Amino acid sequence: RFQAFVYFACVFQAMSCGIHYLASVFMAVTPNFVCGIPGNVSSVLFYNSSESSLEDIWTLWTSTEKYIVVQLENGEIWELNQCSRSKREMSLDLAYEYKGNKSVFSCSDGFLYDDTKWKSTVVTQWELVCDREWLAKLIQPTFMLGVLIGAVIFGDIADRLGRQRVIWFTSASQFVFGIAVAFTFDYYSFVIVRFLLAMVSSGYLVVAFVYVTEFVGIKARTWASMHVHAFFAVGIMIVALVGFFVRTWWVYQICLSIATLPFVLCCWMLPETPFWLLSEERYEDAQKVINIMARWNKVSTPCKVSELCSVQQDDLVGGRVGDNDTSSTKKHNILDLFCNWHIARRTITVWLIWFTGSLGYYVFSLSSVSLGGNEYLNLFLIGAVELPCYIIACIGMDKLGRRNTLIPFLIFSALICVLIMFIPQDFNTLIILANMAGKFSIGVAFGLIYLYTAELYPTIVRSLAVGSGSMMCRVGSVVAPFCVYLRSVWIFMPLLLVGIMALLSGILTIMLPETLGKPLTNTLVEATEMGRSKKSCSGKTPPAHSGGALDKIEMFGQETVSTEK
């Protein structure tokens, strides 16, 4: 019961990460717009349709390459384009076609926006169009850059100061910065506060993953770790629901930020993990947490820290004697992931899968609002399709194996990208279903790679391998918004890039070893042999300790496992 309480409390807050990661799809949308006009409008003309106000003409607007003709109360006739306006010099009749002289002016009177769908967005608030359009396109990439930096910073802080403090700080900061975004006074303050929000959101997601894994036993490790991502997907669905009901960006932002307020109010009750306390030699604090867990789980004889420490001392002494204490202090770095051809090939493949999974995940998510039809329903379905994909991933990992599940879903996602290119643009429903299938398949691969990476590498570089893979994942999330913007070059360019990467990743994954049912390796030699290579890395590597001290926590209801991210 204790582990269940901690798990569901933490993953509930993971919804806020999904919320803030995808909030910009509606908050930074660019509606139809034209140049502002210097006067009051008496009539509006678009092709053969004449209206008395500009608001009535937006429903007829079909292409940004067309212009709108307006006549002012003083008799002047203007042609309004998106980034310029022209005044007709010698025209008395209101007609759409005009061959006479025109004077071209800039949009010095601002812009007129279509507010039938969105009453206000950050684009209309600060006029991020035309020569300022690039600023709007930087909103999501700068957020993802904050995600990358936050994962590095708070992951390190959590190892130094503890998981509990980082969870307290990041969850409270998510609420504070989330509300602060709604009250920013200009574009630059908006981007800065969103950058800080991205850092704490990413920091929470990384640390919460480690936190719940250190509490949940090995029997539930796969399902528990995978379904942290499922709650992230629920956050995406909440974005779609709130966006449907709230059409003013700052109100929308406030509503999204208060969605997870209950966790902020109760997160102070979460304890530090016994794993971290024991690693810091805070034995009395660790005993207090163990006793609390025992009371919750109704275990009458909880284990004693003194017993754990004595076992751990024996393990450590045995390890030192076995190696003559020559390599236990060896420091490992990123070059160890390239110590021989087989490990190097494995590392390149794993990094490519991390990058492809993140790129495909966010390309499918961010582009869902541009598929046609109801953009709110599209985003909701793109989020909802993740829920069954993680169940399928868990079943496939345990029944078929990690590699045998990863390969077909990567190749299937590549085939889906190709299939979408051949679907006629009028078939909106079919396009949406195909994109859901693509998100489903890439979601399986994206969720699976976390655990698979940890199992492919030995203990001495496992944290380094997962951390470097996570960095490639963040790089993919930064690149994804720019990839989506390539739709302006060719509508299928994002899908083409994702398809090529997924196909290449799927083919290279064939060369990876299967890890299902195999024990975790301790040295680089063992990891190389798992790939059926006779060539080993030079130098001795220390054996991984069995962790028998920590495993005794099983006495009060759960087996334990240390998972790094």
C-alpha atoms as one frame of an Amber mdcrd trajectory, in Angstrom:
protein
   0.000   0.000   0.000   2.841   2.384   0.773   4.465   1.830  -2.620   1.087
   2.248  -4.349   0.477   5.569  -2.584   3.905   6.926  -3.482   3.658   5.704
  -7.065   0.253   7.144  -7.916   0.997  10.427  -6.144   4.147  10.936  -8.219
   2.746   9.843 -11.563  -0.291  12.099 -11.015   2.087  15.058 -11.090   3.680
  13.609 -14.247   0.496  14.729 -16.017   1.639  18.327 -15.562   4.761  17.542
 -17.606   2.624  16.335 -20.503   0.453  19.418 -20.100   3.268  21.947 -20.285
   5.229  20.097 -22.988   2.307  20.344 -25.451   0.542  23.496 -24.205   1.951
  25.621 -27.022  -0.024  23.798 -29.739  -3.029  25.988 -28.891  -1.395  28.805
 -26.941   0.922  29.806 -29.815  -1.384  29.085 -32.750  -1.449  31.610 -35.629
  -4.993  32.400 -36.801  -5.922  33.929 -40.157  -4.877  37.563 -40.353  -4.499
  40.535 -42.670  -3.008  43.993 -42.441  -4.806  46.570 -40.337  -6.480  49.551
 -42.005  -6.394  53.283 -41.219 -10.118  53.929 -40.808 -13.602  52.491 -40.391
 -14.803  49.840 -42.867 -18.063  50.326 -44.718 -17.955  47.162 -46.899 -15.751
  44.114 -47.467 -15.273  42.092 -50.660 -13.675  38.676 -51.120 -14.063  37.436
 -54.705 -17.815  37.647 -55.364 -18.838  37.729 -51.693 -19.629  41.098 -50.147
 -20.083  41.681 -46.411 -20.457  44.687 -44.162 -17.706  43.702 -41.722 -14.406
  41.859 -41.869 -15.546  39.326 -39.228 -18.123  37.958 -41.657 -15.545  37.246
 -44.343 -13.222  34.943 -42.353 -15.344  31.867 -43.030 -14.671  32.349 -46.760
 -10.923  32.726 -46.334  -9.315  29.730 -48.032  -5.763  30.727 -48.863  -3.172
  33.062 -47.416  -2.151  33.997 -50.981  -5.477  35.821 -51.602  -6.297  39.350
 -50.587  -9.367  41.078 -49.181 -10.767  44.313 -50.622 -12.257  46.824 -48.188
 -13.883  50.219 -48.676 -13.565  52.788 -45.915 -16.180  55.294 -44.858 -14.166
  58.076 -46.521 -14.399  56.218 -49.867 -10.847  54.866 -50.000 -10.448  51.331
 -51.334  -7.675  49.085 -49.951  -6.385  45.614 -50.797  -5.342  43.812 -47.615
  -2.728  41.062 -47.718  -1.172  39.329 -44.738   2.030  41.349 -44.589   1.252
  44.383 -46.774  -1.626  46.558 -47.951  -2.260  48.472 -51.160  -4.303  51.623
 -51.726  -6.052  51.897 -55.097  -5.341  55.323 -56.590  -8.076  55.760 -59.214
 -10.947  53.469 -58.263 -14.514  54.508 -57.521 -16.235  51.128 -57.833 -15.741
  48.321 -55.340 -14.487  45.392 -57.428 -12.198  42.490 -56.591 -10.029  42.725
 -59.713  -8.155  45.977 -60.334  -5.601  46.816 -63.031  -4.858  50.427 -62.123
  -2.157  52.074 -60.057  -1.717  51.044 -56.425   0.420  52.394 -53.584   1.895
  49.695 -51.351   2.237  50.324 -47.605   3.550  48.324 -44.654   1.279  47.149
 -41.846   1.936  50.176 -39.644  -1.562  50.012 -38.151  -1.095  46.464 -36.857
  -3.049  43.417 -37.965  -6.606  42.148 -37.962  -7.050  38.574 -36.706  -9.717
  35.939 -37.095 -11.031  35.408 -33.547 -13.765  32.891 -34.381 -11.667  30.004
 -32.988  -9.221  31.662 -30.620 -10.072  34.871 -28.848  -6.436  35.484 -28.017
  -3.093  33.710 -28.494   0.474  34.787 -27.801   0.819  35.376 -31.541  -2.043
  37.894 -31.596  -1.002  39.327 -28.220   2.463  40.366 -29.416   1.864  40.252
 -33.201   4.318  37.454 -33.957   3.580  37.405 -37.669   5.325  38.399 -40.919
   8.823  39.658 -40.063   8.303  38.539 -36.439   7.039  35.071 -37.349  10.403
  33.508 -36.495   9.862  34.517 -32.869   6.687  32.435 -32.742   8.533  29.465
 -34.217  11.127  29.677 -31.444   8.572  29.207 -28.636   8.537  25.393 -28.684
  12.251  24.833 -29.487  13.350  27.102 -26.608  11.013  25.185 -24.303  12.562
  21.891 -25.405  16.025  23.362 -24.866  14.956  24.031 -21.277  13.826  20.411
 -21.067  17.301  19.256 -22.099  19.121  21.486 -19.604  16.690  20.730 -16.782
  17.150  16.976 -17.165  20.921  17.356 -16.775  20.862  19.842 -13.897  18.157
  18.306 -11.710  19.322  14.747 -12.334  22.691  15.684 -10.876  21.146  17.669
  -8.012  18.932  14.711  -7.111  22.023  12.531  -6.716  23.645  15.132  -4.484
  20.772  16.504  -2.383  18.252  13.684  -2.613  15.171  12.862  -4.659  12.706
  14.242  -2.108  13.987  17.830  -2.143  14.094  17.960  -5.937  10.531  16.628
  -6.188   9.364  19.252  -3.698  11.137  22.069  -5.524  10.273  21.085  -9.097
   6.599  20.346  -8.413   6.105  23.662  -6.579   8.063  25.508  -9.262   5.922
  23.971 -11.992   2.855  25.534 -10.416   4.522  28.907  -9.772   6.115  29.252
 -13.216   2.984  27.881 -14.888   0.889  30.659 -13.357   3.636  33.232 -13.986
   3.590  32.481 -17.725   0.009  33.778 -17.897   1.066  37.150 -16.460   4.163
  37.829 -18.537   4.202  41.329 -20.005   6.037  40.777 -23.298   7.353  38.063
 -25.599  10.817  37.870 -24.079   9.604  37.504 -20.494   7.151  34.870 -21.768
   9.957  32.820 -23.356  12.210  33.151 -20.300   9.536  32.020 -17.836   8.534
  29.168 -20.161  12.196  28.156 -20.341  12.339  27.958 -16.539   9.046  26.043
 -16.553  10.573  23.561 -19.010  13.602  23.050 -16.787  11.598  22.207 -13.664
   9.082  20.087 -15.619  11.885  18.020 -17.139  13.655  17.836 -13.804  10.533
  16.523 -12.123   9.903  13.884 -14.789  13.465  12.524 -14.632  13.691  12.484
 -10.838  10.163  11.118 -10.355  11.044   8.210 -12.660  14.015   7.336 -10.460
  12.025   8.001  -7.267   9.160   5.611  -8.024  11.523   2.964  -9.403  13.497
   2.962  -6.150  10.279   2.337  -4.200   8.599  -0.162  -6.551   9.953  -3.714
  -6.520  11.448  -5.657  -9.383   8.226  -7.611  -9.978   6.442  -4.418 -11.037
   9.431  -2.581 -12.498   8.485  -2.868 -16.174   4.836  -1.910 -15.762   5.525
   0.870 -13.259   8.235   2.523 -15.371   6.222   2.296 -18.599   3.081   3.786
 -17.094   4.865   6.913 -15.947   4.694   7.719 -19.674   0.981   6.854 -19.694
   0.217   9.646 -17.244   2.264  11.990 -19.425  -0.139  11.053 -22.237  -3.112
  11.859 -19.984  -1.617  15.348 -19.683  -1.756  15.691 -23.472  -5.440  14.729
 -23.393  -6.067  17.403 -20.738  -4.464  19.998 -23.045  -6.992  19.090 -25.743
  -9.949  19.302 -23.334  -8.926  22.634 -21.810  -8.127  24.051 -25.247 -11.613
  23.139 -26.440 -13.344  25.029 -23.620 -10.926  27.948 -23.070  -9.971  30.087
 -26.071  -8.002  32.893 -24.367  -4.347  31.936 -23.998  -3.620  33.304 -20.528
  -6.805  31.830 -19.024  -5.961  28.586 -20.804  -2.490  28.621 -19.234  -3.870
  29.208 -15.733  -6.374  26.363 -16.090  -3.632  23.988 -17.211  -1.356  25.019
 -14.340  -3.914  24.445 -11.577  -4.809  20.976 -12.912  -2.189  19.350 -10.686
  -2.446  21.692  -7.691  -3.510  18.818  -5.342  -0.067  17.243  -5.635   1.680
  20.529  -4.812  -0.337  20.707  -1.596   0.568  17.183  -0.467   4.006  16.502
  -1.982   5.713  17.517   1.273   4.492  14.213   2.779   6.614  12.121   0.413
   9.700  10.626   2.122  13.229  10.261   0.845  14.053   6.893  -0.707  15.919
   4.384   1.507  18.328   3.773  -1.394  19.581   7.353  -1.383  19.665   7.593
   2.420  21.754   4.428   2.682  24.102   5.649  -0.043  24.621   8.830   2.011
  25.107   6.772   5.218  22.078   8.400   6.871  21.124   5.172   8.580  18.769
   6.597  11.193  16.713   8.416   8.567  16.648   5.295   6.415  15.393   3.265
   9.386  12.568   5.776   9.949  11.404   5.449   6.338  11.634   1.647   6.528
   9.534   1.650   9.706   6.896   3.858   8.050   6.760   1.515   5.070   6.417
  -1.472   7.414   3.478   0.125   9.268   1.690   0.979   6.008   2.240  -2.514
   4.654   1.364  -4.138   8.027   4.679  -5.934   8.356   5.321  -6.875  11.979
   9.095  -7.399  11.714  10.682  -4.729   9.513  14.313  -5.153   8.567  16.984
  -3.328  10.520  19.443  -0.930   8.920  22.216  -2.405  11.067  21.624  -5.787
   9.404  21.623  -4.198   5.947  24.878  -2.401   6.625  26.635  -5.543   7.870
  25.678  -7.435   4.708  26.748  -4.533   2.527  30.108  -4.325   4.270  30.705
  -8.030   3.592  29.804  -7.555  -0.094  32.124  -4.582  -0.458  35.023  -6.327
   1.275  34.571  -9.389  -0.904  34.580  -7.261  -4.025  37.771  -5.471  -3.036
  39.613  -8.670  -2.208  38.601 -10.213  -5.530  40.091  -7.340  -7.481  43.040
  -6.596  -5.166  41.543  -3.132  -4.892  43.176  -2.100  -8.164  40.171  -1.103
 -10.249  37.400  -0.283  -7.758  38.188   3.381  -7.939  38.401   3.564 -11.708
  36.414   6.428 -13.189  34.387   5.782 -16.312  33.506   8.295 -19.009  31.684
   8.509 -22.319  34.609   6.882 -24.156  33.854   3.598 -22.382  30.691   3.401
 -24.501  33.023   3.078 -27.520  35.652   0.753 -26.020  35.435  -1.716 -28.908
  33.601  -2.066 -32.204  30.733  -4.107 -30.793  30.005  -1.770 -27.870  30.466
   1.286 -30.125  27.999  -0.096 -32.678  25.561  -0.811 -29.867  25.917   2.735
 -28.535  25.359   4.376 -31.928  22.268   2.235 -32.510  20.844   2.964 -29.061
  21.451   6.705 -29.448  19.741   6.642 -32.839  16.700   4.874 -31.343  16.480
   7.440 -28.536  16.689  10.307 -31.040  14.196   8.728 -33.456  11.710   7.891
 -30.712  11.689  11.447 -29.383  11.628  13.003 -32.864   8.716  10.832 -34.016
   6.818  11.244 -30.751   6.789  15.040 -30.904   6.385  15.300 -34.679   3.190
  13.228 -34.510   1.982  15.145 -31.438   2.754  18.695 -32.588   1.473  18.177
 -36.140  -1.817  16.587 -34.990  -3.543  19.987 -34.885  -2.749  20.519 -38.587
  -4.323  17.314 -39.895  -7.708  18.867 -40.677 -11.013  18.268 -38.974 -11.351
  19.072 -35.272  -7.869  19.896 -33.972  -8.927  19.376 -30.339 -10.214  15.875
 -31.053  -7.074  15.124 -33.049  -4.770  15.986 -30.140  -6.987  14.111 -27.672
  -6.823  10.967 -29.808  -3.063  11.313 -30.300  -2.714  11.329 -26.510  -5.278
   8.574 -25.901  -3.616   6.168 -28.332  -0.563   6.078 -26.056  -2.445   4.378
 -23.227  -2.890   1.001 -24.974   0.523   1.266 -26.631   2.317   1.006 -23.278
   0.253  -2.039 -22.333   1.192  -3.682 -25.631   4.820  -2.703 -25.060   4.883
  -4.298 -21.601   3.309  -7.519 -22.862   5.615  -7.653 -25.888   8.726  -7.013
 -23.789   7.900  -9.891 -21.436   6.609 -12.364 -24.041   8.559 -11.652 -27.237
  11.602  -9.871 -25.871  12.915  -6.319 -26.001  14.563  -6.486 -29.434  11.808
  -8.551 -31.042   9.242  -5.974 -29.936  11.312  -2.934 -30.863  12.205  -3.954
 -34.436   8.687  -4.487 -35.872   7.271  -1.328 -34.289  10.103   0.856 -35.594
   9.699  -0.544 -39.113   5.909  -0.324 -38.863   6.131   3.370 -37.932   8.310
   3.941 -41.015   5.743   2.195 -43.221   2.959   4.300 -41.712   4.865   7.483
 -42.594   5.069   6.304 -46.219   1.413   5.281 -46.256   0.239   8.714 -45.088
   1.939  10.306 -48.106  -0.330   8.366 -50.451  -3.610   9.138 -48.669  -5.592
  11.890 -50.478  -5.809  15.069 -48.433  -9.619  14.988 -48.560  -9.691  11.776
 -46.501  -9.289  13.505 -43.118 -10.533  10.573 -41.052  -8.152   8.137 -42.709
  -5.237  10.544 -42.274  -6.010  10.950 -38.566  -6.251   7.182 -38.053  -2.938
   6.662 -39.841  -1.263   9.299 -37.674  -2.679   7.583 -34.576  -1.164   4.310
 -35.805   2.170   6.061 -36.328   2.070   7.596 -32.849   1.129   4.183 -31.394
   4.060   2.377 -32.997   6.639   5.067 -32.207   5.239   5.263 -28.667   5.953
   1.563 -28.110   9.555   2.037 -29.234   9.970   5.248 -27.226   8.686   3.665
 -24.013  10.646   0.424 -24.423  14.070   1.962 -25.015  14.413   3.198 -21.409
  14.567  -0.290 -19.920  16.295  -1.887 -22.910  19.219   0.546 -22.688  19.731
  -0.222 -18.988  19.870  -3.935 -19.769  22.281  -3.615 -22.705  25.105  -2.079
 -20.658  27.054  -3.272 -17.606  26.662  -1.844 -14.130  29.829   0.250 -14.302
  28.522   2.371 -17.228  24.777   1.746 -17.043  23.917   5.163 -15.627  26.204
   6.797 -18.169  24.570   4.881 -21.030  21.013   5.758 -20.013  22.006   9.352
 -19.327  23.676   9.786 -22.710  20.682   8.171 -24.419  18.381  10.553 -22.587
  20.485  13.436 -23.887  19.953  12.214 -27.454  16.252  12.032 -26.657  16.285
  15.704 -25.617  18.139  16.630 -28.804  15.357  14.928 -30.755  12.729  16.930
 -28.879  14.555  20.180 -29.707  14.796  19.255 -33.409  11.138  18.095 -33.641
   9.502  21.576 -33.774  11.831  22.649 -36.587  11.006  19.404 -38.372   7.283
  20.226 -38.114   7.940  23.687 -39.600   9.263  21.956 -42.736   5.596  21.391
 -43.679   5.832  24.845 -45.275   8.494  23.440 -47.656   6.651  20.194 -48.369
   3.668  18.979 -46.411   5.124  15.467 -46.054   8.701  16.472 -45.226   8.376
  15.796 -41.440   6.916  12.341 -42.105   9.640  11.564 -44.630  12.382  12.404
 -42.124  10.756  10.408 -39.318  10.176   7.464 -41.658  13.807   7.370 -42.803
  15.100   7.551 -39.236  12.667   4.877 -38.011  13.562   2.501 -40.848  17.290
   2.969 -40.262  16.847   2.456 -36.511  14.789  -0.693 -37.068  17.397  -2.226
 -39.361  20.285  -1.454 -36.987  18.324  -2.846 -34.020  18.576  -6.308 -35.623
  22.235  -6.338 -34.597  21.470  -5.680 -30.916  21.415  -8.653 -28.517  18.224
  -9.823 -26.812  18.174  -9.194 -23.044  14.940 -10.917 -22.018  15.596 -13.474
 -19.280  19.309 -12.653 -19.118  21.011 -11.351 -15.954  22.332  -7.806 -15.928
  25.995  -7.671 -16.891  28.587  -6.282 -14.504  31.594  -5.586 -16.719  32.267
  -4.397 -20.234  33.700  -7.837 -21.018  30.419  -9.502 -20.091  28.433  -6.904
 -22.057  30.562  -7.563 -25.128  30.124 -11.315 -24.794  26.363 -10.818 -24.607
  26.720  -9.566 -28.181  28.583 -12.802 -29.097  31.907 -11.051 -29.484  35.203
 -12.613 -28.502  36.902  -9.279 -28.441  36.902  -7.600 -25.053  37.769  -4.194
 -23.718  41.239  -3.695 -22.401  41.819  -3.366 -18.729  40.076  -4.826 -15.747
  36.656  -3.711 -14.655  35.269  -4.041 -11.136  32.509  -6.532 -10.534  29.126
  -5.094  -9.689  28.095  -5.669  -6.116  25.088  -7.798  -5.625  23.289  -5.193
  -3.638  22.381  -7.824  -1.028  22.001  -5.171   1.641  19.335  -3.341  -0.246
  17.655  -6.499  -1.422  16.771  -7.320   2.167  14.132  -4.595   2.044  12.106
  -7.369   0.409  11.375  -8.499   3.977   8.677  -5.872   4.377   6.756  -6.454
   1.198   8.670  -5.478  -1.932  11.743  -6.601  -3.793  13.880  -3.655  -4.775
  15.921  -2.608  -7.746  18.085   0.394  -8.457  17.328   1.895 -11.840  19.222
   4.896 -13.168  17.951   7.361 -15.718
